[in-house]
Amino acid sequence: MNESLHGFAEKYADLISFNQPGQKLYFIGGVVRDLCIGRAHNDIDLLVQGDTRDIARKFANHLNGAFFMLDEERNTARVVVNNEAGHLIFDFAKLQGETIEADLCLRDFTINAMAIDFDQLDTIIDPLGGQQDLKEKRLRICSPTSFSRDPVRVIRAVRYSIACNVKIEPETLVLLKESISGLKNVSWERKRDELFKILDTPKPALGLELLSRLGVLAEMFGQPYPALHCHFDQVAALQHLFEMIDGRNSGEANKDLFEASCNLRLGRFYPSLAEHYFPKNQSERNIKQICLLSSCLGGLTQGDQSKILSVLLLSREEGSRISTLNNENGRLVKTLAAKEILGREKYLYFKEIGAIGLDLIFLDLASKLAAPASELHQDMWLEHLQKCEVLIAAWYQEQALVNPVLFLNGKDLMMEFDLTPGPKIGLLLEKMREEQAAGKINSRQDAMDWVEQQLPNLEFQE
């Protein structure tokens, strides 16, 4: 067994030990591909010769994982196992065809048509030459009918091209273009999931641009799409910022000032920002991807944005975040226009949008970095970055200011000032919170005095 396969066997020793005599199990697809190129993976696809339910459920019990069926009709099951690094996802599917080779020939691309038999861990089963295609950086379909059998592979081809650093070979590209119209027959959930996986690649802007040039986005979104093309540079700049948060710097000389200034001003917040942007939700999406999509949609009208968001079938929270990001930039512009950002300005900035205020800042920084170099003067950039730092610091280090705990509550107002329940109390509390953030109220007595002054002048009818 070669060194890489030996390490692979050690990594999945628990799973391999679970295999029973006479039970055929195979590692398949992406996990084998990633093994060949030395890339880490958390999603493991397995082929089962027989019913997946029983095997997957027993495996979940073996590792104290969570079991559920992905697709009853196709007999696919998922097991999620938590570990120190997060979680591993094991997908169990039923073998298609009489042999493993026949199954592999039904797959999408040759680089995914490889398998490892649990009973023969020292050999990669590779009937279509996927290892050679990886070495030659070539993306090739398994058969001429690969796209017609499942048109979502059109989007997937772009994703693999970027994620695995391979070039779509000419014959595959011709068939891909001929199959784009078939996307209309693919569910929006599947198209959305593939789009978000592209947003999770190292070069999401390139992925979006390729989808645009090939006509895939126009087929997916229709007429609202054409305005998106001008934002690819901004998506690339935003991705660069996320890479810095993740601890990756480019090392390119022309970006040294940009990276050095960001690291100096914002570096202490990178761990907290990483916790904000990178964890996945139950739908396997994160705020980083939502921000990248928002950047891409930024050039559209509110109506066109709504059309696209509706077909993407995002959660209400995700859709609301994108709408806020693309409609609240004026809030940030107004705040940054202040000569000095003080307590009141910090409070008002985060008042209604909370942590989305962080996202607005990074979309704004990306738009500045995506502008032509002649428009980004060094002194203006440094001043702009310093103000952004003040806001980010307020969110992480001044929560008592951003979201102050009041010295008086609604019950106190009713008891101390003989007020009855109603809107007047809510208005007083809202104004009191702003004054407290501004440093005008610093004690319970200050709050009492302030309310006393406000009551005669409060223009509000109960």
Short mmCIF file of N, CA and C in Angstrom, two decimals, residues 29-127:
data_model
loop_
_atom_site.label_atom_id
_atom_site.label_comp_id
_atom_site.label_asym_id
_atom_site.label_seq_id
_atom_site.Cartn_x
_atom_site.Cartn_y
_atom_site.Cartn_z
N GLY A 29 -15.95 8.43 -5.49
CA GLY A 29 -16.05 9.83 -5.92
C GLY A 29 -15.09 10.79 -5.27
N GLY A 30 -15.66 11.86 -4.67
CA GLY A 30 -14.85 12.98 -4.19
C GLY A 30 -13.80 12.62 -3.18
N VAL A 31 -14.09 11.69 -2.27
CA VAL A 31 -13.11 11.35 -1.25
C VAL A 31 -11.89 10.69 -1.88
N VAL A 32 -12.08 9.92 -2.95
CA VAL A 32 -10.95 9.29 -3.65
C VAL A 32 -10.21 10.33 -4.48
N ARG A 33 -10.97 11.20 -5.14
CA ARG A 33 -10.35 12.27 -5.92
C ARG A 33 -9.47 13.15 -5.04
N ASP A 34 -10.01 13.55 -3.87
CA ASP A 34 -9.25 14.41 -2.97
C ASP A 34 -8.01 13.70 -2.43
N LEU A 35 -8.11 12.39 -2.24
CA LEU A 35 -6.94 11.61 -1.83
C LEU A 35 -5.84 11.71 -2.88
N CYS A 36 -6.24 11.68 -4.15
CA CYS A 36 -5.26 11.72 -5.25
C CYS A 36 -4.55 13.07 -5.33
N ILE A 37 -5.24 14.15 -4.98
CA ILE A 37 -4.63 15.47 -5.10
C ILE A 37 -4.18 16.02 -3.74
N GLY A 38 -4.29 15.19 -2.69
CA GLY A 38 -3.80 15.59 -1.38
C GLY A 38 -4.60 16.69 -0.73
N ARG A 39 -5.91 16.68 -0.94
CA ARG A 39 -6.77 17.71 -0.38
C ARG A 39 -7.64 17.14 0.74
N ALA A 40 -7.85 17.92 1.78
CA ALA A 40 -8.67 17.47 2.90
C ALA A 40 -10.13 17.40 2.49
N HIS A 41 -10.91 16.60 3.21
CA HIS A 41 -12.32 16.44 2.89
C HIS A 41 -13.08 16.08 4.15
N ASN A 42 -14.33 16.54 4.21
CA ASN A 42 -15.22 16.20 5.33
C ASN A 42 -16.46 15.45 4.87
N ASP A 43 -16.63 15.33 3.55
CA ASP A 43 -17.77 14.61 2.99
C ASP A 43 -17.28 13.32 2.37
N ILE A 44 -17.79 12.20 2.85
CA ILE A 44 -17.32 10.89 2.38
C ILE A 44 -18.50 10.15 1.74
N ASP A 45 -18.37 9.84 0.45
CA ASP A 45 -19.41 9.09 -0.25
C ASP A 45 -19.05 7.61 -0.26
N LEU A 46 -20.06 6.78 0.02
CA LEU A 46 -19.87 5.34 0.10
C LEU A 46 -20.89 4.63 -0.78
N LEU A 47 -20.45 3.58 -1.44
CA LEU A 47 -21.35 2.74 -2.22
C LEU A 47 -21.62 1.45 -1.47
N VAL A 48 -22.85 1.01 -1.51
CA VAL A 48 -23.26 -0.20 -0.79
C VAL A 48 -23.89 -1.16 -1.78
N GLN A 49 -23.51 -2.40 -1.71
CA GLN A 49 -24.16 -3.43 -2.53
C GLN A 49 -25.29 -4.03 -1.70
N GLY A 50 -26.46 -3.41 -1.80
CA GLY A 50 -27.60 -3.83 -0.99
C GLY A 50 -28.32 -2.62 -0.44
N ASP A 51 -29.14 -2.84 0.58
CA ASP A 51 -29.94 -1.78 1.17
C ASP A 51 -29.07 -0.87 2.04
N THR A 52 -29.12 0.43 1.75
CA THR A 52 -28.27 1.37 2.50
C THR A 52 -28.79 1.61 3.92
N ARG A 53 -30.10 1.50 4.13
CA ARG A 53 -30.68 1.87 5.42
C ARG A 53 -30.05 1.10 6.58
N ASP A 54 -30.01 -0.19 6.43
CA ASP A 54 -29.52 -1.03 7.52
C ASP A 54 -28.06 -0.74 7.81
N ILE A 55 -27.25 -0.68 6.76
CA ILE A 55 -25.81 -0.45 6.95
C ILE A 55 -25.56 0.94 7.54
N ALA A 56 -26.21 1.97 6.97
CA ALA A 56 -25.99 3.34 7.45
C ALA A 56 -26.45 3.50 8.89
N ARG A 57 -27.58 2.89 9.24
CA ARG A 57 -28.08 3.01 10.61
C ARG A 57 -27.13 2.33 11.60
N LYS A 58 -26.63 1.16 11.23
CA LYS A 58 -25.69 0.46 12.10
C LYS A 58 -24.39 1.25 12.25
N PHE A 59 -23.94 1.88 11.15
CA PHE A 59 -22.72 2.68 11.22
C PHE A 59 -22.92 3.89 12.13
N ALA A 60 -24.10 4.53 12.03
CA ALA A 60 -24.41 5.67 12.89
C ALA A 60 -24.36 5.25 14.36
N ASN A 61 -24.91 4.11 14.66
CA ASN A 61 -24.88 3.60 16.04
C ASN A 61 -23.45 3.28 16.48
N HIS A 62 -22.65 2.76 15.53
CA HIS A 62 -21.26 2.39 15.81
C HIS A 62 -20.43 3.60 16.25
N LEU A 63 -20.69 4.78 15.62
CA LEU A 63 -19.90 5.98 15.91
C LEU A 63 -20.71 7.07 16.61
N ASN A 64 -21.88 6.68 17.15
CA ASN A 64 -22.74 7.65 17.84
C ASN A 64 -23.07 8.84 16.94
N GLY A 65 -23.33 8.56 15.69
CA GLY A 65 -23.69 9.60 14.74
C GLY A 65 -25.19 9.72 14.56
N ALA A 66 -25.60 10.74 13.78
CA ALA A 66 -27.01 10.96 13.47
C ALA A 66 -27.32 10.36 12.10
N PHE A 67 -28.42 9.63 12.01
CA PHE A 67 -28.80 8.96 10.76
C PHE A 67 -30.11 9.55 10.23
N PHE A 68 -30.17 9.75 8.90
CA PHE A 68 -31.45 10.07 8.27
C PHE A 68 -31.37 9.74 6.78
N MET A 69 -32.53 9.50 6.19
CA MET A 69 -32.59 9.18 4.77
C MET A 69 -32.55 10.46 3.95
N LEU A 70 -31.70 10.48 2.92
CA LEU A 70 -31.65 11.61 2.00
C LEU A 70 -32.71 11.49 0.92
N ASP A 71 -32.86 10.29 0.40
CA ASP A 71 -33.78 10.06 -0.71
C ASP A 71 -34.30 8.63 -0.62
N GLU A 72 -35.55 8.49 -0.19
CA GLU A 72 -36.13 7.15 -0.03
C GLU A 72 -36.17 6.41 -1.36
N GLU A 73 -36.56 7.14 -2.42
CA GLU A 73 -36.72 6.49 -3.72
C GLU A 73 -35.40 5.98 -4.26
N ARG A 74 -34.34 6.78 -4.08
CA ARG A 74 -33.02 6.39 -4.60
C ARG A 74 -32.22 5.60 -3.58
N ASN A 75 -32.79 5.38 -2.42
CA ASN A 75 -32.14 4.57 -1.39
C ASN A 75 -30.78 5.15 -0.98
N THR A 76 -30.76 6.44 -0.65
CA THR A 76 -29.54 7.09 -0.19
C THR A 76 -29.75 7.58 1.24
N ALA A 77 -28.74 7.39 2.07
CA ALA A 77 -28.83 7.75 3.49
C ALA A 77 -27.61 8.56 3.89
N ARG A 78 -27.76 9.34 4.96
CA ARG A 78 -26.65 10.18 5.46
C ARG A 78 -26.43 9.92 6.93
N VAL A 79 -25.15 9.91 7.31
CA VAL A 79 -24.76 9.81 8.71
C VAL A 79 -23.84 10.99 9.01
N VAL A 80 -24.15 11.73 10.06
CA VAL A 80 -23.32 12.88 10.47
C VAL A 80 -22.66 12.53 11.79
N VAL A 81 -21.32 12.60 11.81
CA VAL A 81 -20.55 12.26 13.01
C VAL A 81 -19.79 13.49 13.46
N ASN A 82 -20.00 13.92 14.66
CA ASN A 82 -19.28 15.07 15.20
C ASN A 82 -17.92 14.65 15.73
N ASN A 83 -16.93 15.53 15.49
CA ASN A 83 -15.59 15.29 16.05
C ASN A 83 -14.99 16.62 16.48
N GLU A 84 -13.74 16.61 16.89
CA GLU A 84 -13.11 17.82 17.41
C GLU A 84 -13.01 18.91 16.35
N ALA A 85 -12.87 18.53 15.08
CA ALA A 85 -12.70 19.51 14.01
C ALA A 85 -14.03 20.01 13.46
N GLY A 86 -15.13 19.49 13.92
CA GLY A 86 -16.44 19.87 13.39
C GLY A 86 -17.30 18.65 13.22
N HIS A 87 -17.58 18.30 11.97
CA HIS A 87 -18.34 17.09 11.73
C HIS A 87 -17.98 16.48 10.39
N LEU A 88 -18.15 15.18 10.30
CA LEU A 88 -17.95 14.43 9.07
C LEU A 88 -19.31 13.97 8.56
N ILE A 89 -19.47 14.02 7.24
CA ILE A 89 -20.72 13.61 6.62
C ILE A 89 -20.45 12.37 5.77
N PHE A 90 -21.15 11.29 6.06
CA PHE A 90 -21.02 10.05 5.31
C PHE A 90 -22.34 9.81 4.55
N ASP A 91 -22.26 9.78 3.22
CA ASP A 91 -23.44 9.52 2.40
C ASP A 91 -23.35 8.11 1.82
N PHE A 92 -24.37 7.32 2.10
CA PHE A 92 -24.43 5.93 1.63
C PHE A 92 -25.40 5.85 0.46
N ALA A 93 -24.94 5.31 -0.67
CA ALA A 93 -25.78 5.13 -1.85
C ALA A 93 -25.71 3.68 -2.32
N LYS A 94 -26.76 3.25 -3.00
CA LYS A 94 -26.82 1.88 -3.48
C LYS A 94 -26.06 1.75 -4.81
N LEU A 95 -25.32 0.67 -4.95
CA LEU A 95 -24.56 0.40 -6.18
C LEU A 95 -25.51 0.31 -7.37
N GLN A 96 -25.20 1.06 -8.43
CA GLN A 96 -25.98 1.03 -9.66
C GLN A 96 -25.25 0.15 -10.67
N GLY A 97 -25.93 -0.78 -11.23
CA GLY A 97 -25.26 -1.70 -12.15
C GLY A 97 -24.80 -2.95 -11.44
N GLU A 98 -24.35 -3.91 -12.21
CA GLU A 98 -23.96 -5.20 -11.63
C GLU A 98 -22.57 -5.17 -11.02
N THR A 99 -21.71 -4.27 -11.45
CA THR A 99 -20.34 -4.20 -10.94
C THR A 99 -19.99 -2.77 -10.55
N ILE A 100 -18.91 -2.63 -9.79
CA ILE A 100 -18.45 -1.30 -9.43
C ILE A 100 -18.01 -0.52 -10.67
N GLU A 101 -17.42 -1.21 -11.63
CA GLU A 101 -16.98 -0.55 -12.87
C GLU A 101 -18.17 0.01 -13.63
N ALA A 102 -19.27 -0.76 -13.68
CA ALA A 102 -20.48 -0.30 -14.37
C ALA A 102 -21.06 0.93 -13.68
N ASP A 103 -21.01 0.94 -12.35
CA ASP A 103 -21.49 2.10 -11.60
C ASP A 103 -20.66 3.33 -11.90
N LEU A 104 -19.35 3.17 -11.91
CA LEU A 104 -18.45 4.31 -12.14
C LEU A 104 -18.68 4.92 -13.52
N CYS A 105 -19.01 4.12 -14.50
CA CYS A 105 -19.21 4.63 -15.86
C CYS A 105 -20.48 5.47 -15.97
N LEU A 106 -21.37 5.39 -14.97
CA LEU A 106 -22.59 6.18 -14.97
C LEU A 106 -22.40 7.54 -14.29
N ARG A 107 -21.20 7.79 -13.77
CA ARG A 107 -20.97 9.02 -13.01
C ARG A 107 -20.70 10.20 -13.93
N ASP A 108 -20.50 11.39 -13.31
CA ASP A 108 -20.42 12.60 -14.11
C ASP A 108 -19.09 12.78 -14.83
N PHE A 109 -17.99 12.88 -14.07
CA PHE A 109 -16.68 13.16 -14.65
C PHE A 109 -15.68 12.10 -14.22
N THR A 110 -14.69 11.90 -15.06
CA THR A 110 -13.74 10.81 -14.79
C THR A 110 -13.01 11.00 -13.47
N ILE A 111 -12.78 12.25 -13.07
CA ILE A 111 -12.04 12.48 -11.82
C ILE A 111 -12.88 12.08 -10.61
N ASN A 112 -14.19 11.90 -10.81
CA ASN A 112 -15.07 11.44 -9.74
C ASN A 112 -15.44 9.97 -9.89
N ALA A 113 -14.97 9.35 -10.96
CA ALA A 113 -15.34 7.96 -11.25
C ALA A 113 -14.25 7.01 -10.80
N MET A 114 -13.86 7.16 -9.53
CA MET A 114 -12.85 6.29 -8.93
C MET A 114 -13.38 5.77 -7.60
N ALA A 115 -12.90 4.61 -7.21
CA ALA A 115 -13.40 3.99 -5.98
C ALA A 115 -12.28 3.21 -5.29
N ILE A 116 -12.49 2.93 -4.01
CA ILE A 116 -11.59 2.06 -3.24
C ILE A 116 -12.45 1.01 -2.54
N ASP A 117 -12.15 -0.24 -2.81
CA ASP A 117 -12.87 -1.36 -2.21
C ASP A 117 -12.41 -1.53 -0.77
N PHE A 118 -13.35 -1.67 0.17
CA PHE A 118 -12.99 -1.87 1.57
C PHE A 118 -12.16 -3.14 1.75
N ASP A 119 -12.32 -4.09 0.84
CA ASP A 119 -11.59 -5.35 0.95
C ASP A 119 -10.25 -5.31 0.22
N GLN A 120 -9.95 -4.19 -0.45
CA GLN A 120 -8.69 -4.08 -1.19
C GLN A 120 -8.23 -2.63 -1.15
N LEU A 121 -7.77 -2.21 0.03
CA LEU A 121 -7.49 -0.80 0.28
C LEU A 121 -6.21 -0.29 -0.39
N ASP A 122 -5.44 -1.18 -0.99
CA ASP A 122 -4.18 -0.74 -1.61
C ASP A 122 -4.34 -0.43 -3.09
N THR A 123 -5.58 -0.40 -3.60
CA THR A 123 -5.80 -0.18 -5.03
C THR A 123 -6.94 0.80 -5.26
N ILE A 124 -6.70 1.73 -6.18
CA ILE A 124 -7.77 2.64 -6.61
C ILE A 124 -8.39 2.08 -7.88
N ILE A 125 -9.67 1.84 -7.86
CA ILE A 125 -10.40 1.35 -9.04
C ILE A 125 -10.66 2.55 -9.94
N ASP A 126 -10.12 2.54 -11.12
CA ASP A 126 -10.13 3.73 -11.99
C ASP A 126 -10.31 3.31 -13.45
N PRO A 127 -11.49 2.87 -13.86
CA PRO A 127 -11.68 2.34 -15.21
C PRO A 127 -11.64 3.39 -16.31
#
